[in-house]
Tab-separated table of C-alpha atoms and ligand atoms in Angstrom:
chain	number	residue	atom	x	y	z
A	203	UNK	CA	27.664	25.345	-34.102
A	204	UNK	CA	30.595	27.521	-35.074
A	205	UNK	CA	32.047	29.808	-32.394
A	206	UNK	CA	33.506	33.050	-33.625
A	207	UNK	CA	35.547	35.879	-32.116
A	208	UNK	CA	34.975	39.401	-33.425
A	209	UNK	CA	37.454	41.832	-31.825
A	210	UNK	CA	36.055	45.376	-31.735
A	211	UNK	CA	38.463	47.816	-33.308
A	212	UNK	CA	36.982	50.676	-31.295
A	213	UNK	CA	39.323	49.821	-28.423
A	214	UNK	CA	42.431	49.457	-30.608
A	215	UNK	CA	45.286	51.939	-30.812
A	216	UNK	CA	44.202	54.208	-33.692
A	217	UNK	CA	47.815	55.106	-34.465
A	218	UNK	CA	48.659	51.421	-35.071
A	219	UNK	CA	45.475	49.990	-36.541
A	220	UNK	CA	47.130	47.753	-39.127
A	221	UNK	CA	49.389	46.129	-36.502
A	222	UNK	CA	46.484	45.644	-34.091
A	223	UNK	CA	44.386	43.980	-36.800
A	224	UNK	CA	47.351	41.836	-37.836
A	225	UNK	CA	47.831	40.656	-34.235
A	226	UNK	CA	44.229	39.461	-33.742
A	227	UNK	CA	44.151	37.844	-37.186
A	228	UNK	CA	47.384	35.967	-36.530
A	229	UNK	CA	46.095	34.782	-33.144
A	230	UNK	CA	43.020	33.158	-34.710
A	231	UNK	CA	40.124	35.658	-34.630
A	232	UNK	CA	37.766	35.085	-37.564
A	233	UNK	CA	35.858	38.405	-37.697
A	234	UNK	CA	36.734	42.055	-37.194
A	235	UNK	CA	33.972	44.075	-35.510
A	236	UNK	CA	33.744	47.600	-36.930
A	237	UNK	CA	31.596	50.013	-34.895
A	238	UNK	CA	30.229	52.884	-36.931
A	239	UNK	CA	28.693	55.704	-34.859
A	240	UNK	CA	26.906	58.718	-36.282
A	241	UNK	CA	26.675	61.096	-33.299
A	242	UNK	CA	22.898	60.857	-33.625
A	243	UNK	CA	21.684	57.326	-32.867
A	244	UNK	CA	24.481	57.238	-30.291
A	245	UNK	CA	26.220	60.305	-28.827
A	246	UNK	CA	29.685	59.467	-30.149
A	247	UNK	CA	31.370	59.426	-33.555
A	248	UNK	CA	33.797	56.736	-34.671
A	249	UNK	CA	34.782	56.068	-38.293
A	250	UNK	CA	33.103	55.421	-41.629
A	251	UNK	CA	33.544	53.771	-45.035
A	252	UNK	CA	36.967	55.294	-45.920
A	253	UNK	CA	38.632	53.786	-42.827
A	254	UNK	CA	36.997	50.417	-43.513
A	255	UNK	CA	38.058	50.495	-47.176
A	256	UNK	CA	41.637	51.213	-46.158
A	257	UNK	CA	41.704	48.300	-43.679
A	258	UNK	CA	40.106	46.007	-46.283
A	259	UNK	CA	43.327	46.075	-48.248
A	260	UNK	CA	45.283	44.839	-45.247
A	261	UNK	CA	43.170	42.038	-43.799
A	262	UNK	CA	41.260	38.962	-44.878
A	263	UNK	CA	39.135	38.816	-41.698
A	264	UNK	CA	35.345	38.809	-42.117
A	265	UNK	CA	34.331	42.463	-41.758
A	266	UNK	CA	31.464	42.555	-39.267
A	267	UNK	CA	30.088	46.087	-39.557
A	268	UNK	CA	27.866	47.283	-36.693
A	269	UNK	CA	25.999	50.413	-37.793
A	270	UNK	CA	24.967	52.558	-34.822
A	271	UNK	CA	23.485	54.947	-37.347
A	272	UNK	CA	20.018	56.445	-37.836
A	273	UNK	CA	18.377	55.151	-41.062
A	274	UNK	CA	21.511	53.298	-42.226
A	275	UNK	CA	20.005	52.271	-45.560
A	276	UNK	CA	21.098	55.665	-46.898
A	277	UNK	CA	24.727	54.535	-46.614
A	278	UNK	CA	24.367	50.880	-47.535
A	279	UNK	CA	26.170	51.108	-50.884
A	280	UNK	CA	29.105	52.943	-49.273
A	281	UNK	CA	29.655	50.118	-46.784
A	282	UNK	CA	29.285	47.454	-49.465
A	283	UNK	CA	31.931	49.221	-51.581
A	284	UNK	CA	34.187	49.636	-48.545
A	285	UNK	CA	34.337	45.848	-48.166
A	286	UNK	CA	31.815	44.872	-45.470
A	287	UNK	CA	30.869	41.185	-45.258
A	288	UNK	CA	28.100	41.442	-42.645
A	289	UNK	CA	26.025	44.574	-42.111
A	290	UNK	CA	24.102	44.897	-38.860
A	291	UNK	CA	21.516	47.617	-38.320
A	292	UNK	CA	19.706	48.608	-35.138
A	293	UNK	CA	15.982	47.800	-35.042
A	294	UNK	CA	15.541	51.057	-33.069
A	295	UNK	CA	17.180	53.139	-35.835
A	296	UNK	CA	15.253	51.841	-38.837
A	297	UNK	CA	11.659	52.691	-39.783
A	298	UNK	CA	11.351	49.955	-42.436
A	299	UNK	CA	13.331	47.064	-41.026
A	300	UNK	CA	11.960	44.424	-43.405
A	301	UNK	CA	12.898	46.536	-46.439
A	302	UNK	CA	16.354	47.306	-45.045
A	303	UNK	CA	17.141	43.622	-44.420
A	304	UNK	CA	16.046	42.748	-47.953
A	305	UNK	CA	18.241	45.546	-49.290
A	306	UNK	CA	21.292	44.212	-47.412
A	307	UNK	CA	20.698	40.649	-48.605
A	308	UNK	CA	20.208	41.854	-52.187
A	309	UNK	CA	23.795	43.116	-52.152
A	310	UNK	CA	24.919	39.551	-51.395
A	311	UNK	CA	26.039	40.373	-47.849
A	312	UNK	CA	24.782	38.862	-44.606
A	313	UNK	CA	22.191	40.903	-42.723
A	314	UNK	CA	22.205	41.425	-38.961
A	315	UNK	CA	19.734	43.067	-36.585
A	316	UNK	CA	20.998	44.676	-33.377
A	317	UNK	CA	18.848	45.220	-30.281
A	318	UNK	CA	19.619	47.548	-27.395
A	319	UNK	CA	19.441	45.931	-23.936
A	320	UNK	CA	15.923	47.258	-23.255
A	321	UNK	CA	14.467	46.328	-26.669
A	322	UNK	CA	12.234	43.247	-26.478
A	323	UNK	CA	12.911	40.157	-28.606
A	324	UNK	CA	9.378	40.435	-30.013
A	325	UNK	CA	10.604	42.920	-32.673
A	326	UNK	CA	12.231	39.865	-34.285
A	327	UNK	CA	9.010	37.835	-34.557
A	328	UNK	CA	8.323	38.422	-38.244
A	329	UNK	CA	11.780	39.184	-39.556
A	330	UNK	CA	13.872	36.455	-37.909
A	331	UNK	CA	13.956	34.364	-41.129
A	332	UNK	CA	15.408	37.399	-42.976
A	333	UNK	CA	18.184	37.772	-40.428
A	334	UNK	CA	21.537	35.960	-40.557
A	335	UNK	CA	22.674	37.253	-37.171
A	336	UNK	CA	21.037	38.922	-34.180
A	337	UNK	CA	23.367	41.210	-32.245
A	338	UNK	CA	22.313	41.553	-28.629
A	339	UNK	CA	23.798	44.658	-27.033
A	340	UNK	CA	24.839	43.885	-23.485
A	341	UNK	CA	25.705	47.514	-22.699
A	342	UNK	CA	23.950	50.638	-23.961
A	343	UNK	CA	25.647	51.379	-27.287
A	344	UNK	CA	27.991	54.277	-27.872
A	345	UNK	CA	31.097	53.546	-25.832
A	346	UNK	CA	33.581	50.757	-25.207
A	347	UNK	CA	34.715	49.661	-21.767
A	348	UNK	CA	31.325	49.585	-20.008
A	349	UNK	CA	30.290	46.774	-17.627
A	350	UNK	CA	28.162	43.857	-18.911
A	351	UNK	CA	24.460	44.177	-17.950
A	352	UNK	CA	23.684	40.953	-16.038
A	353	UNK	CA	20.007	40.489	-17.080
A	354	UNK	CA	21.220	40.075	-20.669
A	355	UNK	CA	22.174	36.453	-19.972
A	356	UNK	CA	18.455	35.629	-19.693
A	357	UNK	CA	17.793	37.501	-22.922
A	358	UNK	CA	20.462	35.460	-24.766
A	359	UNK	CA	18.911	32.259	-23.394
A	360	UNK	CA	15.429	33.307	-24.517
A	361	UNK	CA	16.686	34.164	-28.010
A	362	UNK	CA	18.543	30.860	-28.395
A	363	UNK	CA	15.329	28.971	-27.471
A	364	UNK	CA	13.314	31.035	-29.950
A	365	UNK	CA	15.784	30.311	-32.771
A	366	UNK	CA	15.830	26.604	-31.915
A	367	UNK	CA	12.013	26.361	-31.707
A	368	UNK	CA	11.723	27.928	-35.139
A	369	UNK	CA	14.294	25.575	-36.663
A	370	UNK	CA	16.602	28.414	-37.739
A	371	UNK	CA	20.411	28.668	-37.767
A	372	UNK	CA	20.639	32.373	-36.869
A	373	UNK	CA	23.881	33.440	-35.212
A	374	UNK	CA	23.686	35.238	-31.861
A	375	UNK	CA	26.349	37.899	-31.469
A	376	UNK	CA	26.876	39.460	-28.053
A	377	UNK	CA	28.442	42.909	-27.837
A	378	UNK	CA	29.435	44.962	-24.804
A	379	UNK	CA	31.414	44.258	-21.665
A	380	UNK	CA	32.508	40.750	-22.661
A	381	UNK	CA	35.845	39.781	-21.117
A	382	UNK	CA	37.876	36.644	-20.506
A	383	UNK	CA	36.227	36.550	-17.074
A	384	UNK	CA	32.582	36.397	-18.207
A	385	UNK	CA	32.742	34.948	-21.739
A	386	UNK	CA	32.021	31.402	-20.571
A	387	UNK	CA	28.653	32.476	-19.096
A	388	UNK	CA	27.810	34.271	-22.345
A	389	UNK	CA	28.593	31.133	-24.369
A	390	UNK	CA	26.650	28.919	-21.977
A	391	UNK	CA	23.637	31.222	-22.361
A	392	UNK	CA	23.691	30.502	-26.119
A	393	UNK	CA	25.807	33.127	-27.901
A	394	UNK	CA	28.110	31.938	-30.690
A	395	UNK	CA	29.660	35.191	-31.970
A	396	UNK	CA	31.605	37.081	-29.328
A	397	UNK	CA	32.555	40.750	-29.611
A	398	UNK	CA	35.181	42.121	-27.293
A	399	UNK	CA	36.888	45.501	-27.473
A	400	UNK	CA	38.680	46.423	-24.280
A	401	UNK	CA	38.869	42.713	-23.351
A	402	UNK	CA	41.192	42.274	-26.324
A	403	UNK	CA	42.942	45.541	-27.068
A	404	UNK	CA	43.657	46.597	-23.493
A	405	UNK	CA	46.926	44.746	-22.990
A	406	UNK	CA	48.454	42.260	-25.425
A	407	UNK	CA	45.892	41.871	-28.247
A	408	UNK	CA	47.509	38.697	-29.614
A	409	UNK	CA	47.667	36.950	-26.229
A	410	UNK	CA	44.118	38.014	-25.305
A	411	UNK	CA	42.795	36.774	-28.657
A	412	UNK	CA	44.550	33.433	-28.177
A	413	UNK	CA	42.996	33.094	-24.697
A	414	UNK	CA	39.488	33.841	-26.049
A	415	UNK	CA	39.996	31.395	-28.934
A	416	UNK	CA	41.011	28.685	-26.500
A	417	UNK	CA	37.681	29.076	-24.652
A	418	UNK	CA	35.691	29.215	-27.914
A	419	UNK	CA	37.365	26.094	-29.324
A	420	UNK	CA	36.651	24.174	-26.112
A	421	UNK	CA	33.008	25.275	-26.322
A	422	UNK	CA	32.835	24.091	-29.936
A	423	UNK	CA	34.343	20.743	-29.005
A	424	UNK	CA	31.699	20.372	-26.287
A	425	UNK	CA	34.268	20.961	-23.519
B	769	DX5	C1	29.610	49.715	-28.094
B	769	DX5	C2	30.125	48.959	-29.277
B	769	DX5	C3	30.957	47.781	-28.897
B	769	DX5	C4	32.193	48.136	-28.097
B	769	DX5	C5	32.505	46.958	-27.231
B	769	DX5	O1	28.664	50.620	-28.465
B	769	DX5	O2	29.057	48.456	-30.076
B	769	DX5	O3	31.280	46.962	-30.005
B	769	DX5	O4	33.298	48.444	-28.888
B	769	DX5	O5	33.550	47.287	-26.409
B	769	DX5	P1	33.810	46.572	-25.009
B	769	DX5	O6	34.077	45.118	-25.332
B	769	DX5	O7	34.975	47.294	-24.460
B	769	DX5	O8	32.541	46.719	-24.191
B	770	ZN	ZN1	29.583	46.894	-31.672
């Protein structure tokens, strides 16, 4: 299994975005996690397609776009044009999830489904084969810097078993409250794509990325 780090730009210094992105890319991160918030599905606003399009010209990281947006299919084309590589939608924010996942895959991009901490895994039952990545929220979405919700480790474990039983290769991305202190538990539970915002951008982003990558590489090598 491939282990991937996806630093969340939400915690970066907005005045120096290009430098922050450059630092995590240079230190070995493979993805860039871009949190889009609409002030409706979640209380806060963040940024949209124009900011992503501008960063696209400055980075070759995989753009991992997390849409915390009500009925995101309305904006799908905008995010494709802006340069997204993976588009993740919330099961709670989409009325026709099957149709939305098909629509994402039809654009040639990878499709992800995000679940809030309280949302059961059973919403995935019928659409798991249409999903390249499941994003498990380990805080309630909307803000960076919140503490990891401990029961989520069991949820990650249950999802990894489900994916294995069904013979699928679906990635499990974990988002919210992941730090250098708890990432090993998250990996051991079965996650393989790690999002971290404040764990990376609070302090030296390059050094923090390198420390995360060290743990991820050891996990990939079987420790
Ligand atoms: C929260 C966002 C996260 C957030 C993670 O709603 O989806 O991606 O930026 O930030 P930390 O790692 O600080 O919890
Ligand atoms: Zn996110």
